[in-house]
XYZ file of C-alpha atoms in Angstrom:
715
model
C -93.070 189.240 -10.270
C -91.450 190.968 -7.275
C -89.869 194.350 -7.806
C -86.444 193.103 -6.661
C -86.525 190.223 -9.151
C -87.687 192.514 -11.947
C -84.846 194.948 -11.269
C -82.321 192.113 -11.420
C -83.672 191.152 -14.850
C -83.474 194.780 -15.977
C -79.837 195.021 -14.870
C -78.754 191.732 -16.435
C -80.552 192.500 -19.699
C -78.943 195.945 -19.805
C -75.407 194.712 -19.079
C -75.548 191.770 -21.485
C -76.960 194.036 -24.220
C -74.091 196.412 -23.480
C -71.589 193.543 -23.702
C -73.122 192.149 -26.911
C -72.941 195.440 -28.833
C -69.533 196.297 -27.373
C -68.204 192.885 -28.440
C -69.598 193.272 -31.962
C -67.926 196.663 -32.463
C -64.711 195.366 -30.911
C -64.487 192.380 -33.261
C -65.168 194.492 -36.340
C -62.584 197.102 -35.322
C -59.868 194.604 -34.474
C -60.338 192.309 -37.456
C -60.551 195.168 -39.946
C -57.334 196.721 -38.622
C -55.187 193.670 -37.923
C -56.389 191.450 -40.782
C -56.014 193.230 -44.087
C -58.719 191.312 -45.931
C -61.463 192.873 -43.798
C -60.283 196.472 -43.976
C -62.386 197.119 -47.066
C -65.320 194.773 -46.487
C -66.382 194.849 -42.842
C -69.790 193.323 -43.472
C -68.615 189.744 -42.877
C -67.557 190.093 -39.200
C -70.759 192.087 -38.704
C -72.761 189.279 -40.326
C -71.142 186.639 -38.093
C -72.094 188.554 -34.936
C -75.639 189.271 -36.141
C -76.251 185.660 -37.117
C -74.914 184.454 -33.784
C -77.041 186.800 -31.685
C -80.100 186.159 -33.860
C -79.873 182.375 -33.564
C -79.144 182.743 -29.860
C -82.323 184.736 -29.338
C -84.376 182.158 -31.214
C -83.046 179.194 -29.165
C -85.550 179.730 -26.304
C -82.866 178.357 -23.986
C -79.737 179.771 -22.357
C -77.892 176.438 -22.194
C -75.127 177.857 -24.387
C -74.510 180.895 -22.179
C -72.052 179.062 -19.928
C -69.771 178.496 -22.919
C -69.448 182.225 -23.662
C -66.047 182.563 -21.846
C -64.472 179.848 -24.001
C -65.698 181.376 -27.239
C -64.626 184.830 -26.077
C -61.153 183.461 -25.404
C -61.177 181.665 -28.783
C -62.029 184.935 -30.553
C -59.303 186.903 -28.819
C -56.644 184.197 -29.207
C -57.411 183.543 -32.904
C -57.199 187.194 -33.956
C -54.135 187.777 -31.778
C -52.239 184.765 -33.144
C -53.082 185.502 -36.778
C -52.022 189.128 -36.300
C -48.494 187.863 -35.626
C -48.320 185.990 -38.953
C -48.134 186.898 -42.635
C -51.732 185.710 -43.003
C -52.793 189.015 -41.489
C -51.608 190.794 -44.646
C -53.518 188.549 -47.072
C -55.892 190.667 -49.225
C -59.566 190.038 -49.853
C -60.016 188.090 -53.145
C -61.922 190.849 -54.889
C -61.399 191.910 -58.520
C -63.785 194.861 -58.085
C -62.382 196.508 -54.965
C -58.864 197.898 -54.881
C -57.286 197.047 -51.503
C -53.688 198.293 -51.922
C -52.386 194.690 -52.038
C -53.077 192.672 -55.197
C -54.324 189.091 -55.015
C -52.885 188.253 -58.425
C -50.718 189.944 -60.984
C -52.318 191.301 -64.128
C -50.911 188.388 -66.111
C -52.813 185.807 -64.095
C -56.346 184.910 -65.073
C -59.198 185.556 -62.665
C -60.476 182.068 -63.368
C -57.074 180.420 -63.306
C -55.863 177.849 -60.801
C -53.860 180.401 -58.781
C -56.958 182.460 -58.034
C -59.152 179.470 -57.199
C -56.482 178.049 -54.896
C -56.213 181.358 -53.096
C -60.002 181.684 -52.848
C -60.310 178.166 -51.407
C -57.714 178.885 -48.734
C -59.382 182.204 -48.005
C -62.773 180.535 -47.430
C -61.162 178.194 -44.898
C -59.564 181.194 -43.200
C -62.922 182.985 -42.975
C -64.401 180.051 -41.044
C -61.440 179.964 -38.660
C -61.667 183.699 -38.023
C -65.432 184.009 -37.657
C -66.203 180.895 -35.620
C -65.238 182.623 -32.366
C -67.332 185.799 -32.903
C -70.270 183.696 -34.111
C -70.438 181.373 -31.098
C -69.688 184.136 -28.588
C -72.610 186.123 -29.972
C -74.802 183.009 -29.992
C -73.998 182.272 -26.333
C -74.774 185.822 -25.196
C -77.843 185.977 -27.446
C -79.262 182.771 -25.947
C -79.310 184.361 -22.504
C -80.766 187.595 -23.867
C -83.588 185.603 -25.474
C -84.526 184.047 -22.132
C -84.436 187.441 -20.399
C -86.717 188.887 -23.100
C -89.337 186.302 -22.217
C -89.393 187.450 -18.591
C -90.774 190.907 -19.366
C -93.247 192.640 -21.627
C -91.663 192.608 -25.120
C -91.543 196.378 -25.584
C -90.034 196.791 -22.122
C -87.360 194.177 -22.826
C -86.580 195.826 -26.144
C -86.246 199.273 -24.535
C -83.787 197.971 -21.934
C -81.913 196.161 -24.715
C -81.648 199.387 -26.734
C -80.485 201.333 -23.690
C -77.701 198.807 -23.092
C -76.711 198.804 -26.761
C -76.638 202.613 -26.822
C -74.370 202.780 -23.788
C -72.170 200.062 -25.295
C -71.796 202.125 -28.476
C -70.922 205.299 -26.577
C -68.465 203.497 -24.284
C -66.716 201.857 -27.219
C -66.411 205.180 -29.071
C -64.890 206.872 -26.010
C -62.399 204.077 -25.344
C -61.419 203.997 -29.029
C -60.838 207.748 -28.952
C -58.497 207.207 -26.001
C -56.456 204.956 -28.326
C -56.901 201.827 -26.227
C -55.967 198.712 -28.199
C -58.762 196.235 -29.013
C -57.000 193.349 -27.251
C -57.176 195.262 -23.982
C -60.836 196.133 -24.597
C -61.747 192.437 -24.302
C -61.599 193.100 -20.560
C -64.996 194.836 -20.732
C -67.191 191.944 -22.001
C -65.067 189.467 -20.015
C -65.791 191.339 -16.783
C -69.545 191.447 -17.458
C -69.629 187.730 -18.242
C -67.624 186.983 -15.098
C -70.214 188.786 -12.972
C -73.116 186.680 -14.210
C -71.337 183.367 -14.573
C -69.841 183.422 -11.079
C -73.112 183.826 -9.194
C -73.203 180.101 -8.503
C -69.860 178.643 -7.517
C -69.146 175.267 -9.108
C -66.342 173.488 -10.914
C -67.688 174.672 -14.291
C -67.829 178.237 -12.947
C -64.168 178.089 -11.956
C -63.225 176.825 -15.423
C -65.250 179.649 -17.015
C -63.548 182.284 -14.892
C -60.153 180.821 -15.810
C -61.103 181.088 -19.480
C -62.050 184.734 -18.989
C -58.751 185.455 -17.229
C -56.905 183.742 -20.101
C -58.856 185.930 -22.529
C -57.823 189.111 -20.723
C -54.180 188.028 -20.510
C -54.194 187.153 -24.220
C -55.610 190.569 -25.038
C -52.790 192.279 -23.133
C -50.131 189.996 -24.629
C -47.912 191.654 -27.209
C -44.803 190.658 -29.113
C -42.903 193.904 -29.391
C -40.578 194.585 -32.297
C -37.563 196.677 -31.487
C -37.984 198.781 -34.629
C -41.774 199.327 -34.445
C -44.113 201.404 -32.314
C -47.817 200.471 -32.587
C -50.664 202.871 -31.843
C -54.447 202.676 -32.136
C -56.164 205.801 -33.406
C -59.951 206.273 -33.462
C -59.853 204.953 -37.048
C -57.080 202.464 -37.508
C -53.989 200.614 -36.414
C -50.883 202.764 -36.884
C -47.412 201.207 -37.004
C -44.444 203.557 -36.820
C -41.459 201.632 -38.189
C -37.822 202.656 -38.116
C -36.054 203.188 -41.444
C -32.344 202.403 -41.360
C -29.572 202.856 -43.876
C -26.094 201.468 -43.255
C -27.304 200.649 -39.756
C -28.206 204.273 -38.978
C -31.709 205.485 -38.145
C -32.673 207.783 -41.022
C -36.394 208.162 -40.365
C -39.726 206.459 -39.907
C -42.306 204.801 -42.128
C -45.971 205.046 -41.106
C -48.159 202.017 -41.852
C -51.950 202.178 -41.677
C -53.621 198.828 -41.105
C -50.367 197.122 -42.171
C -49.910 199.031 -45.454
C -47.292 201.752 -45.922
C -48.804 205.222 -46.186
C -46.066 207.820 -45.693
C -42.411 208.257 -44.697
C -40.676 210.742 -42.446
C -36.941 211.396 -42.772
C -34.672 212.835 -40.108
C -32.327 215.716 -40.854
C -29.681 213.908 -42.857
C -26.254 214.363 -44.344
C -26.605 213.045 -47.895
C -23.019 211.794 -47.816
C -23.897 209.232 -45.126
C -26.597 207.534 -47.224
C -26.349 204.616 -49.612
C -27.462 205.112 -53.214
C -30.870 203.570 -52.463
C -31.213 205.739 -49.379
C -30.382 208.885 -51.372
C -32.999 208.064 -54.012
C -35.748 207.506 -51.433
C -34.782 210.636 -49.522
C -34.760 212.825 -52.638
C -38.046 211.296 -53.807
C -39.676 212.377 -50.553
C -38.263 215.907 -50.738
C -39.116 216.431 -54.412
C -42.688 215.093 -54.127
C -43.582 217.614 -51.443
C -41.859 220.623 -53.053
C -43.458 220.376 -56.508
C -46.588 222.502 -55.766
C -44.382 225.419 -54.749
C -42.480 225.280 -58.042
C -45.800 226.216 -59.640
C -46.853 228.700 -56.923
C -43.791 230.059 -55.077
C -45.545 233.332 -54.177
C -48.452 231.732 -52.282
C -49.324 233.757 -49.180
C -52.220 231.664 -47.886
C -51.913 227.889 -48.267
C -54.319 225.077 -47.410
C -52.841 221.573 -47.104
C -55.376 218.744 -46.899
C -54.037 215.531 -45.307
C -50.921 217.070 -43.807
C -49.981 213.778 -42.125
C -46.589 213.759 -40.427
C -45.869 217.289 -41.645
C -43.793 216.735 -44.789
C -45.957 218.984 -46.954
C -46.230 221.588 -44.227
C -42.459 221.556 -43.861
C -42.054 222.133 -47.609
C -44.501 225.045 -47.456
C -42.632 226.602 -44.524
C -39.274 226.398 -46.331
C -40.392 227.225 -49.891
C -42.773 230.121 -49.162
C -43.278 232.935 -46.683
C -47.012 232.287 -46.488
C -49.370 231.162 -43.751
C -50.348 227.488 -43.801
C -53.604 225.877 -42.655
C -53.006 222.120 -42.304
C -55.849 219.617 -42.027
C -55.337 216.054 -40.790
C -58.122 213.723 -39.672
C -56.101 211.374 -37.439
C -55.024 212.796 -34.036
C -52.403 210.057 -33.613
C -50.718 211.022 -36.893
C -50.625 214.666 -35.812
C -49.080 213.681 -32.482
C -46.398 211.568 -34.212
C -45.632 214.405 -36.616
C -45.152 216.844 -33.754
C -42.977 214.421 -31.815
C -40.761 212.881 -34.504
C -40.495 215.407 -37.341
C -37.033 216.927 -36.825
C -37.991 220.034 -38.785
C -40.836 220.790 -36.321
C -43.107 222.328 -38.990
C -46.178 222.093 -36.758
C -44.438 224.388 -34.238
C -44.058 227.189 -36.780
C -46.075 230.327 -35.910
C -47.188 230.394 -39.566
C -48.875 226.995 -39.263
C -52.349 226.329 -37.877
C -53.438 222.702 -37.421
C -57.009 221.447 -37.761
C -57.902 217.890 -36.738
C -60.817 217.471 -39.117
C -62.096 215.662 -42.195
C -60.750 217.343 -45.334
C -64.133 217.601 -47.073
C -65.807 218.959 -43.943
C -63.146 221.634 -43.536
C -63.444 222.673 -47.185
C -67.217 222.950 -46.808
C -67.111 224.969 -43.581
C -64.265 227.443 -44.065
C -64.877 230.898 -45.515
C -61.186 231.690 -45.953
C -59.673 232.202 -49.410
C -56.326 230.713 -50.440
C -53.621 231.183 -53.037
C -52.937 227.440 -53.036
C -55.216 224.552 -52.055
C -53.357 221.263 -51.978
C -54.751 217.727 -51.797
C -51.635 216.030 -50.447
C -51.545 212.333 -51.451
C -54.798 211.931 -49.558
C -55.508 208.210 -49.214
C -57.004 207.003 -45.930
C -56.455 203.282 -46.643
C -59.316 202.545 -44.245
C -63.064 202.943 -43.838
C -65.076 205.085 -41.488
C -67.434 203.192 -39.275
C -67.481 199.900 -37.468
C -70.236 198.590 -39.690
C -69.942 200.406 -42.988
C -67.643 200.297 -45.996
C -67.831 204.087 -46.282
C -64.192 205.192 -46.686
C -62.719 208.094 -44.759
C -61.805 209.789 -48.034
C -64.967 208.901 -49.968
C -66.202 212.472 -50.304
C -62.820 214.158 -50.794
C -62.400 213.354 -54.493
C -65.969 213.875 -55.704
C -66.964 216.442 -58.316
C -68.776 218.503 -55.688
C -65.782 218.477 -53.338
C -63.359 219.719 -55.989
C -65.854 222.373 -57.100
C -65.994 223.657 -53.553
C -62.199 223.575 -53.200
C -61.930 225.686 -56.350
C -64.369 228.193 -54.872
C -61.877 228.808 -52.034
C -59.222 230.119 -54.419
C -58.275 233.792 -54.577
C -58.009 235.396 -58.020
C -55.005 233.768 -59.625
C -55.089 230.922 -57.097
C -54.187 227.309 -57.806
C -55.511 223.891 -56.787
C -52.884 221.145 -56.748
C -53.859 217.485 -56.331
C -51.227 214.808 -55.592
C -52.130 211.144 -55.747
C -50.376 207.781 -55.560
C -51.843 205.397 -58.129
C -51.310 201.705 -58.791
C -54.293 201.199 -61.097
C -54.833 203.106 -64.340
C -58.613 202.789 -64.151
C -59.018 204.888 -61.034
C -56.438 207.424 -62.259
C -58.591 207.905 -65.368
C -61.716 208.272 -63.231
C -60.028 210.867 -61.039
C -58.785 212.815 -64.101
C -62.278 213.170 -65.540
C -63.872 213.933 -62.175
C -61.439 216.832 -61.797
C -62.067 217.945 -65.382
C -65.865 217.937 -64.929
C -65.558 219.840 -61.640
C -63.311 222.524 -63.113
C -65.001 222.761 -66.492
C -61.671 222.273 -68.270
C -58.963 219.630 -68.470
C -56.299 219.819 -65.774
C -52.601 220.021 -66.433
C -51.508 216.574 -65.306
C -48.233 214.735 -65.143
C -46.781 211.666 -63.512
C -43.570 210.107 -62.266
C -43.065 206.356 -62.418
C -42.363 204.498 -59.190
C -41.361 200.884 -58.704
C -44.926 199.691 -58.054
C -47.100 202.566 -59.209
C -47.074 206.251 -60.081
C -47.151 209.632 -58.386
C -49.814 211.554 -60.287
C -50.277 215.329 -60.106
C -53.176 217.505 -61.301
C -52.983 221.308 -61.576
C -55.995 223.633 -61.818
C -55.820 227.411 -62.278
C -56.926 230.198 -64.613
C -53.645 229.830 -66.503
C -54.334 226.120 -66.999
C -57.851 226.936 -68.151
C -56.521 229.481 -70.638
C -53.811 227.115 -71.875
C -50.875 229.322 -70.858
C -49.607 227.433 -67.812
C -46.101 226.100 -68.431
C -44.172 223.448 -66.583
C -41.517 224.983 -64.290
C -37.982 224.648 -65.633
C -36.626 223.282 -62.335
C -38.963 220.264 -62.189
C -37.308 217.025 -60.977
C -36.293 214.880 -63.956
C -36.358 211.500 -62.237
C -38.082 210.397 -59.005
C -37.189 207.551 -59.621
C -38.920 207.263 -63.015
C -39.065 210.024 -65.649
C -41.575 212.856 -65.804
C -44.462 212.221 -68.241
C -47.245 214.598 -69.267
C -50.651 212.889 -69.123
C -52.875 213.253 -72.141
C -56.619 213.077 -71.604
C -57.565 209.389 -71.230
C -60.789 207.872 -72.512
C -63.715 209.239 -70.524
C -65.189 206.648 -68.111
C -68.900 205.938 -67.979
C -69.096 207.236 -64.431
C -67.264 209.956 -62.536
C -67.137 210.474 -58.774
C -70.073 212.314 -57.183
C -71.440 212.670 -53.676
C -73.984 209.994 -54.539
C -71.368 207.692 -56.068
C -68.027 208.491 -54.354
C -66.382 205.092 -54.871
C -62.956 205.891 -56.292
C -61.598 202.408 -55.533
C -64.511 200.319 -56.855
C -64.735 199.162 -60.439
C -68.125 200.211 -61.723
C -68.723 197.008 -63.697
C -68.274 193.296 -63.259
C -69.175 190.764 -60.627
C -67.186 189.967 -57.524
C -66.635 186.212 -57.316
C -64.777 186.533 -54.012
C -67.584 188.460 -52.332
C -70.233 186.096 -53.672
C -68.255 183.047 -52.516
C -67.792 184.311 -48.950
C -71.445 185.399 -48.781
C -72.617 181.965 -49.925
C -70.314 180.312 -47.416
C -71.706 182.361 -44.524
C -75.310 181.686 -45.546
C -74.751 177.929 -45.927
C -72.950 177.622 -42.590
C -75.684 179.655 -40.913
C -78.365 177.371 -42.283
C -76.359 174.339 -41.209
C -76.176 175.586 -37.626
C -79.598 177.205 -37.350
C -81.910 175.491 -39.842
C -84.013 173.897 -37.099
C -84.524 177.223 -35.365
C -85.307 179.103 -38.577
C -87.536 176.514 -40.209
C -89.197 175.626 -36.923
C -90.346 179.225 -36.439
C -91.060 179.977 -40.064
C -94.200 182.104 -39.808
C -95.215 185.140 -41.773
C -94.666 187.420 -38.781
C -91.164 185.994 -38.338
C -90.280 186.885 -41.906
C -91.963 190.257 -41.431
C -89.413 190.931 -38.673
C -86.620 189.519 -40.843
C -87.194 192.028 -43.644
C -87.732 194.836 -41.133
C -84.221 194.116 -39.849
C -82.567 194.023 -43.261
C -84.231 197.229 -44.450
C -83.474 199.087 -41.227
C -79.763 198.250 -41.243
C -79.502 199.510 -44.825
C -81.166 202.771 -43.784
C -78.773 203.108 -40.861
C -75.738 202.661 -43.102
C -77.209 205.083 -45.641
C -77.759 207.657 -42.898
C -74.103 207.326 -41.831
C -73.111 208.152 -45.408
C -75.437 211.156 -45.539
C -74.410 212.562 -42.167
C -70.748 212.049 -43.051
C -71.281 214.452 -45.923
C -72.965 216.962 -43.630
C -70.798 216.777 -40.546
C -67.569 215.182 -41.760
C -66.388 211.625 -42.266
C -65.055 211.270 -38.721
C -65.393 208.741 -35.913
C -67.525 211.309 -34.071
C -70.086 211.397 -36.883
C -70.316 207.623 -37.088
C -70.690 207.207 -33.316
C -73.231 210.018 -33.014
C -75.351 208.640 -35.864
C -75.481 205.132 -34.397
C -76.204 206.433 -30.897
C -78.832 208.875 -32.242
C -80.609 206.081 -34.097
C -80.731 204.028 -30.906
C -82.024 207.002 -28.913
C -84.645 207.621 -31.582
C -85.782 204.008 -31.332
C -86.068 204.442 -27.576
C -88.344 207.409 -28.265
C -90.467 205.283 -30.602
C -90.651 202.641 -27.882
C -92.057 205.167 -25.410
C -94.908 205.822 -27.829
C -95.450 202.100 -28.401
C -95.429 201.493 -24.644
C -98.451 203.772 -24.249
C -100.297 203.107 -27.508
C -99.275 199.603 -28.560
C -102.737 198.229 -29.364
C -103.798 201.410 -31.136
C -100.676 201.370 -33.340
C -100.956 197.647 -34.058
C -104.520 198.091 -35.254
C -103.230 200.688 -37.727
C -100.037 198.929 -38.813
C -101.039 199.135 -42.499
C -101.276 202.911 -42.158
C -97.833 202.959 -40.524
C -96.375 201.024 -43.448
C -97.983 203.518 -45.816
C -96.490 206.476 -43.926
C -93.132 204.695 -43.946
C -93.290 204.381 -47.733
C -94.126 208.097 -48.021
C -91.149 209.105 -45.867
C -88.834 206.809 -47.832
C -89.918 208.251 -51.166
C -89.609 211.750 -49.703
C -86.084 210.970 -48.509
C -85.156 209.600 -51.929
C -86.501 212.657 -53.791
C -85.213 215.185 -51.271
C -82.645 217.554 -52.881
C -80.091 216.764 -50.221
C -76.982 217.948 -52.062
C -78.585 221.167 -53.284
C -79.766 222.068 -49.778
C -76.375 221.367 -48.185
C -74.689 223.685 -50.692
C -77.356 226.372 -50.498
C -76.921 229.683 -48.698
C -79.662 228.987 -46.175
C -78.792 229.170 -42.451
C -76.907 226.101 -41.236
C -79.433 225.190 -38.549
C -82.172 225.117 -41.202
C -80.292 223.027 -43.785
C -78.868 220.559 -41.288
C -82.085 220.395 -39.282
C -84.296 219.729 -42.296
C -81.838 217.206 -43.759
C -81.658 215.377 -40.435
C -85.438 215.179 -40.107
C -85.902 213.888 -43.656
C -83.146 211.277 -43.201
C -84.324 209.996 -39.822
C -88.104 210.132 -40.402
C -88.266 206.720 -42.167
C -86.253 205.140 -39.351
C -88.635 206.554 -36.766
C -91.651 205.180 -38.638
C -89.876 201.829 -38.931
C -89.256 201.939 -35.185
C -92.985 202.356 -34.526
C -93.788 199.414 -36.806
C -91.156 197.196 -35.238
C -92.060 198.128 -31.661
C -95.792 197.535 -32.089
C -95.152 194.293 -34.008
C -92.790 193.059 -31.306
C -95.131 193.964 -28.474
C -97.947 191.995 -30.098
C -95.877 188.989 -31.147
C -96.410 185.502 -29.753
C -92.705 185.002 -29.048
C -90.617 188.160 -28.653
C -87.280 186.295 -28.542
C -87.945 184.607 -31.900
C -89.071 187.937 -33.369
C -85.863 189.634 -32.239
C -83.844 186.705 -33.534
C -85.346 186.906 -37.012
C -84.921 190.683 -36.990
C -81.199 190.308 -36.284
C -80.844 187.641 -38.955
C -82.480 190.054 -41.370
C -79.812 192.588 -40.450
C -77.284 190.197 -41.985
C -79.040 190.521 -45.346
C -78.946 194.298 -44.988
C -75.216 194.274 -44.226
C -74.501 192.122 -47.269
C -76.737 194.225 -49.522
C -74.722 197.343 -48.678
C -72.179 196.034 -51.183
C -74.600 196.913 -53.983
C -74.346 200.593 -53.081
C -71.419 200.545 -55.502
C -73.985 199.853 -58.256
C -77.008 201.847 -57.062
C -75.306 204.834 -55.461
C -75.942 205.946 -51.888
C -79.367 207.440 -52.539
C -80.498 204.407 -54.545
C -80.131 202.188 -51.496
C -83.292 203.865 -50.153
C -85.268 202.170 -52.938
C -83.734 198.823 -51.960
C -84.907 199.462 -48.402
C -88.376 200.324 -49.692
C -88.540 196.999 -51.541
C -87.555 195.146 -48.367
C -90.234 196.956 -46.365
C -92.799 195.965 -49.009
C -91.721 192.330 -48.557
C -92.071 192.761 -44.797
C -95.639 194.032 -45.185
C -96.582 191.239 -47.571
C -95.297 188.634 -45.090
C -97.406 190.220 -42.346
C -100.505 190.212 -44.533
C -99.894 186.617 -45.581
C -99.662 185.533 -41.939
C -102.828 187.457 -41.066
C -104.735 185.847 -43.936
C -103.479 182.423 -42.897
C -104.544 183.012 -39.282
C -108.034 184.122 -40.344
C -108.393 181.058 -42.550
C -107.318 178.787 -39.696
C -109.953 180.316 -37.398
C -112.653 179.812 -40.015
């Protein structure tokens, strides 16, 4: 092959790999923000893209590539249109996962006709939503499969990884710049236009028109006069006007379409209606309560300072210095711009844009008052994981560390909005176990839930803490002291930080959607899968499923080390891809040698997995060893199994009979890994390593079975 032709293949493979990964992240981000059902469980959009690309690779033909513009337009138009309807607010039909919006009332049976009707409609909606991402990924994947066949497998895979890495980094940067996902459809559309317009024909013109329509649809918005919409690195943020008697009295902030916090202007109470007065006083009272307990606080830490309501209360009620921590830069910007009290401009206030748990772990400062301020992210961290932004904030270890920041006589005050009694009980006992004594806790009834407060201090421990006499009596419901509830079987820990997941029971909604995706995938791709059903194909399948689980587990681990931020997620994914590129360099030079010793590589992989599982990760992170040593050793132990897996995959791919089919099966295996992440809520984060180990064992057995079959055929 001529050098010029080879370079053209390199460039096209790189750009289409870039576009494929960029599109996958874009779909997951947009659907999980604009369509409420996928905010909690992102694995289904991920599965649709993986299945599409995997089947595309295995087609051995790029005949579907020319249809990519139409499917790209279909994806953009479907999500955009649904985002303008009430369907966008429909919750996922899950009885195990709390998603802020209930599918059914408590009085309705899970197995009753109302639930089954909703589930049936939801399954239809899933098909409508995922058909565009699936076929777009299939079309791009079909061309990638052909390009793979033009080069040495390990070379093709290295170029593919380089494109995917750059796609990940580009998407993270553009998301940080708060560019809306509809606009970001311009990126894959432009790349497709370049390669589909090389030969001018009537079909080419139609394809380009479809791409232009896709871009225009992405930019199309239906503005509401009372709403400002922003896109932060984490979520969709709607800033909605609040009016009373026709007058603008403040703003309500919605995160992924669910109300999170309110911000009132400076108001004359006499101008408000009775309902307006109640809501206004509720907001003021909720934020002032900690300072009724600790009016003399000189150093105050507010976690999740949001639009500045709690900071404003601290400025007015105390003379102390306030450190405020807020993870979302867009929320901080809105607080600075729209909060009439301008608390963030006070010389006594210092703002940190950081994850609450990370800040608590890293600071050496001591405080008179540490406040967890109604901290509820209402969203998850990464584009491929169900790891919540606030997962590690309410664990036993987190609260223990927060208590260690208190000065003598200091107080920890935790505020929480609760709609479900079961996670209030879990939080109560997590706090009690962390402190070593039961907290003073009380609640106020709201219309659709409760404001719950927990107080920890030496006076509470010694049983001498009294309720302040000037506590609000009604806001809007009466004050009630919480007695210790029944102790749950499981409290929140760094290994099991799932505050919003019921620890028992099965999830009929999740199982139904999973079965639907699998059946539809087999319907579309059964000929491809069954026609290439060899032991080595299934070896690659289980390699893919195990590796994706390890990647998601590493995101969870690194989030604990470096903070549950978009930076951590992006760096982990990019680092994994860079590490695989490093493994590919070794395979490129020693492919035959490694392939001859693949059993040894599997053995070393098992050793690193067991070592990672047994590694005292939490103890090391909280030790007094130098940071570079603890973080360095933890990083090596976490990534070592992935590096060994990269060597196995690279050498297996380079010695495969059909690299495109191998890649296809590997991607299809990733779907299984994405769906298995759900069971982290049963096994814990560390336990998922053992699930990965079992999948790698299956991968090795498939390889051995194929080898034995090949030897028998030769004989």
